[in-house]
């Protein structure tokens, strides 16, 4: 399942070079898989297997992709609760793409302290620009800007010095 809003859906994915690029592709695929999980209700194991068959994983950090999927699924309730106070609408009314991005980003903020919070926010914004609604990236940015100081207080405080 692809969420691209252009005609290049069938184009092969570019080969990602380096850890940063491979993680970026992993996030993009994981966000799409989380969207599918939310919309179709399939098991994440089925979805992960499908994504690994349907996509060239040679330029993907496959372990990171797996960690995102299993981490978000395991912590979904806690992740939703972490960003719900910063939403301007009820969680149930969120655009499913933005919901997938917020869950992925909240998971990274809580579980991957090796990824700087500014990178997490930027990656979330970029995913929203590619896959989200017209101003979805602004919404995602606003929520993550409020969430980061809660989940990464020391890091955010240190960055402001």
Short mmCIF file of C-alpha atoms in Angstrom, two decimals:
data_model
loop_
_atom_site.label_atom_id
_atom_site.label_comp_id
_atom_site.label_asym_id
_atom_site.label_seq_id
_atom_site.Cartn_x
_atom_site.Cartn_y
_atom_site.Cartn_z
CA UNK A 1 0.00 0.00 0.00
CA UNK A 2 1.49 3.30 -1.05
CA UNK A 3 0.41 6.71 0.13
CA UNK A 4 2.23 8.75 -2.49
CA UNK A 5 0.06 11.49 -3.91
CA UNK A 6 1.83 11.59 -7.27
CA UNK A 7 2.15 9.36 -10.32
CA UNK A 8 5.51 7.86 -9.30
CA UNK A 9 3.93 5.18 -7.09
CA UNK A 10 5.33 2.38 -9.19
CA UNK A 11 8.81 3.86 -9.50
CA UNK A 12 11.48 1.88 -7.69
CA UNK A 13 12.69 3.41 -4.46
CA UNK A 14 16.06 5.11 -4.72
CA UNK A 15 18.90 3.26 -3.06
CA UNK A 16 19.60 4.89 0.27
CA UNK A 17 23.23 5.36 1.13
CA UNK A 18 24.44 5.64 4.68
CA UNK A 19 22.76 5.05 8.01
CA UNK A 20 20.82 8.35 8.02
CA UNK A 21 19.34 7.79 4.58
CA UNK A 22 18.53 4.16 5.35
CA UNK A 23 16.72 5.21 8.52
CA UNK A 24 14.79 7.87 6.61
CA UNK A 25 13.52 5.21 4.18
CA UNK A 26 12.76 2.90 7.13
CA UNK A 27 10.67 5.66 8.74
CA UNK A 28 8.80 6.31 5.50
CA UNK A 29 7.95 2.64 5.03
CA UNK A 30 7.12 2.21 8.72
CA UNK A 31 4.76 5.18 8.62
CA UNK A 32 2.97 3.63 5.63
CA UNK A 33 2.83 0.26 7.41
CA UNK A 34 1.41 1.90 10.56
CA UNK A 35 -1.19 3.66 8.42
CA UNK A 36 -2.16 0.33 6.87
CA UNK A 37 -2.29 -1.31 10.31
CA UNK A 38 -4.65 1.42 11.54
CA UNK A 39 -6.87 1.38 8.44
CA UNK A 40 -7.00 -2.33 7.57
CA UNK A 41 -6.66 -3.88 11.00
CA UNK A 42 -4.27 -6.55 9.69
CA UNK A 43 -1.64 -7.98 12.00
CA UNK A 44 1.64 -6.11 11.96
CA UNK A 45 3.46 -9.37 11.20
CA UNK A 46 1.44 -9.73 7.98
CA UNK A 47 2.00 -6.09 7.07
CA UNK A 48 5.74 -6.26 7.78
CA UNK A 49 6.07 -9.39 5.66
CA UNK A 50 4.11 -7.75 2.85
CA UNK A 51 6.28 -4.61 2.97
CA UNK A 52 9.47 -6.69 2.89
CA UNK A 53 8.21 -8.57 -0.18
CA UNK A 54 6.79 -5.53 -2.01
CA UNK A 55 9.73 -3.16 -1.41
CA UNK A 56 13.45 -3.36 -2.09
CA UNK A 57 14.94 -3.41 1.41
CA UNK A 58 18.57 -3.23 0.25
CA UNK A 59 18.61 0.51 1.04
CA UNK A 60 16.51 0.29 4.19
CA UNK A 61 17.52 -0.06 7.83
CA UNK A 62 15.33 -3.14 8.18
CA UNK A 63 16.01 -3.53 11.89
CA UNK A 64 14.89 0.05 12.51
CA UNK A 65 11.74 -0.55 10.42
CA UNK A 66 10.96 -3.60 12.57
CA UNK A 67 11.73 -1.74 15.82
CA UNK A 68 9.34 1.09 14.89
CA UNK A 69 6.48 -1.28 14.04
CA UNK A 70 6.82 -3.48 17.10
CA UNK A 71 7.55 -0.54 19.42
CA UNK A 72 4.55 1.49 18.28
CA UNK A 73 2.25 -1.54 18.49
CA UNK A 74 3.49 -2.43 21.98
CA UNK A 75 3.23 1.14 23.31
CA UNK A 76 0.28 2.48 21.28
CA UNK A 77 -1.86 3.40 24.30
CA UNK A 78 1.00 5.21 26.07
CA UNK A 79 2.11 6.96 22.87
CA UNK A 80 -1.42 8.20 22.12
CA UNK A 81 -1.75 9.43 25.71
CA UNK A 82 1.56 11.30 25.46
CA UNK A 83 0.51 13.53 22.56
CA UNK A 84 -3.27 13.65 23.09
CA UNK A 85 -3.06 16.71 25.41
CA UNK A 86 -1.47 18.70 22.56
CA UNK A 87 -4.13 17.91 19.94
CA UNK A 88 -6.64 20.55 18.88
CA UNK A 89 -9.14 17.80 17.97
CA UNK A 90 -10.03 14.45 19.54
CA UNK A 91 -7.58 11.63 18.77
CA UNK A 92 -10.34 9.69 17.00
CA UNK A 93 -10.77 12.54 14.50
CA UNK A 94 -7.09 12.76 13.55
CA UNK A 95 -6.14 12.18 9.94
CA UNK A 96 -4.84 8.57 9.84
CA UNK A 97 -1.58 9.67 8.16
CA UNK A 98 -0.90 12.28 10.82
CA UNK A 99 -1.80 9.76 13.52
CA UNK A 100 0.75 7.29 12.13
CA UNK A 101 3.40 10.04 12.00
CA UNK A 102 2.68 11.19 15.55
CA UNK A 103 2.83 7.62 16.87
CA UNK A 104 6.11 6.97 15.07
CA UNK A 105 7.61 10.26 16.28
CA UNK A 106 6.39 9.80 19.86
CA UNK A 107 7.90 6.31 19.85
CA UNK A 108 11.24 7.71 18.68
CA UNK A 109 11.13 10.42 21.36
CA UNK A 110 10.41 7.88 24.11
CA UNK A 111 12.43 4.88 22.95
CA UNK A 112 15.31 6.13 20.81
CA UNK A 113 17.28 8.67 22.79
CA UNK A 114 20.14 8.04 20.34
CA UNK A 115 18.12 10.07 17.80
CA UNK A 116 18.22 13.78 18.68
CA UNK A 117 14.78 15.27 19.34
CA UNK A 118 15.29 17.88 16.59
CA UNK A 119 15.86 15.05 14.09
CA UNK A 120 12.68 13.30 15.26
CA UNK A 121 10.66 16.50 14.79
CA UNK A 122 12.21 17.22 11.39
CA UNK A 123 11.62 13.68 10.15
CA UNK A 124 7.99 13.84 11.29
CA UNK A 125 7.51 17.13 9.44
CA UNK A 126 9.09 15.73 6.28
CA UNK A 127 6.83 12.64 6.38
CA UNK A 128 3.80 14.91 6.78
CA UNK A 129 4.92 17.04 3.82
CA UNK A 130 5.17 13.96 1.60
CA UNK A 131 2.18 11.93 2.77
CA UNK A 132 -0.06 14.25 4.76
CA UNK A 133 -2.74 16.78 3.96
CA UNK A 134 -1.82 20.24 2.68
CA UNK A 135 -1.01 21.78 6.07
CA UNK A 136 -0.53 18.51 7.92
CA UNK A 137 3.16 19.24 8.44
CA UNK A 138 2.27 22.39 10.42
CA UNK A 139 -0.04 20.38 12.66
CA UNK A 140 2.58 17.65 13.20
CA UNK A 141 5.23 20.30 13.94
CA UNK A 142 2.99 22.00 16.51
CA UNK A 143 2.24 18.77 18.36
CA UNK A 144 5.85 17.52 18.33
CA UNK A 145 7.18 20.92 19.44
CA UNK A 146 5.01 20.60 22.57
CA UNK A 147 5.69 16.89 23.07
CA UNK A 148 9.51 17.01 22.85
CA UNK A 149 10.02 19.13 26.01
CA UNK A 150 7.82 16.69 27.95
CA UNK A 151 9.55 13.51 26.76
CA UNK A 152 13.07 14.91 26.37
CA UNK A 153 13.17 17.68 28.99
CA UNK A 154 16.93 17.56 29.65
CA UNK A 155 17.87 17.45 25.97
CA UNK A 156 15.52 20.30 25.01
CA UNK A 157 16.69 22.40 27.96
CA UNK A 158 20.34 21.82 27.06
CA UNK A 159 19.69 22.80 23.44
CA UNK A 160 18.20 26.13 24.52
CA UNK A 161 21.28 27.14 26.51
#
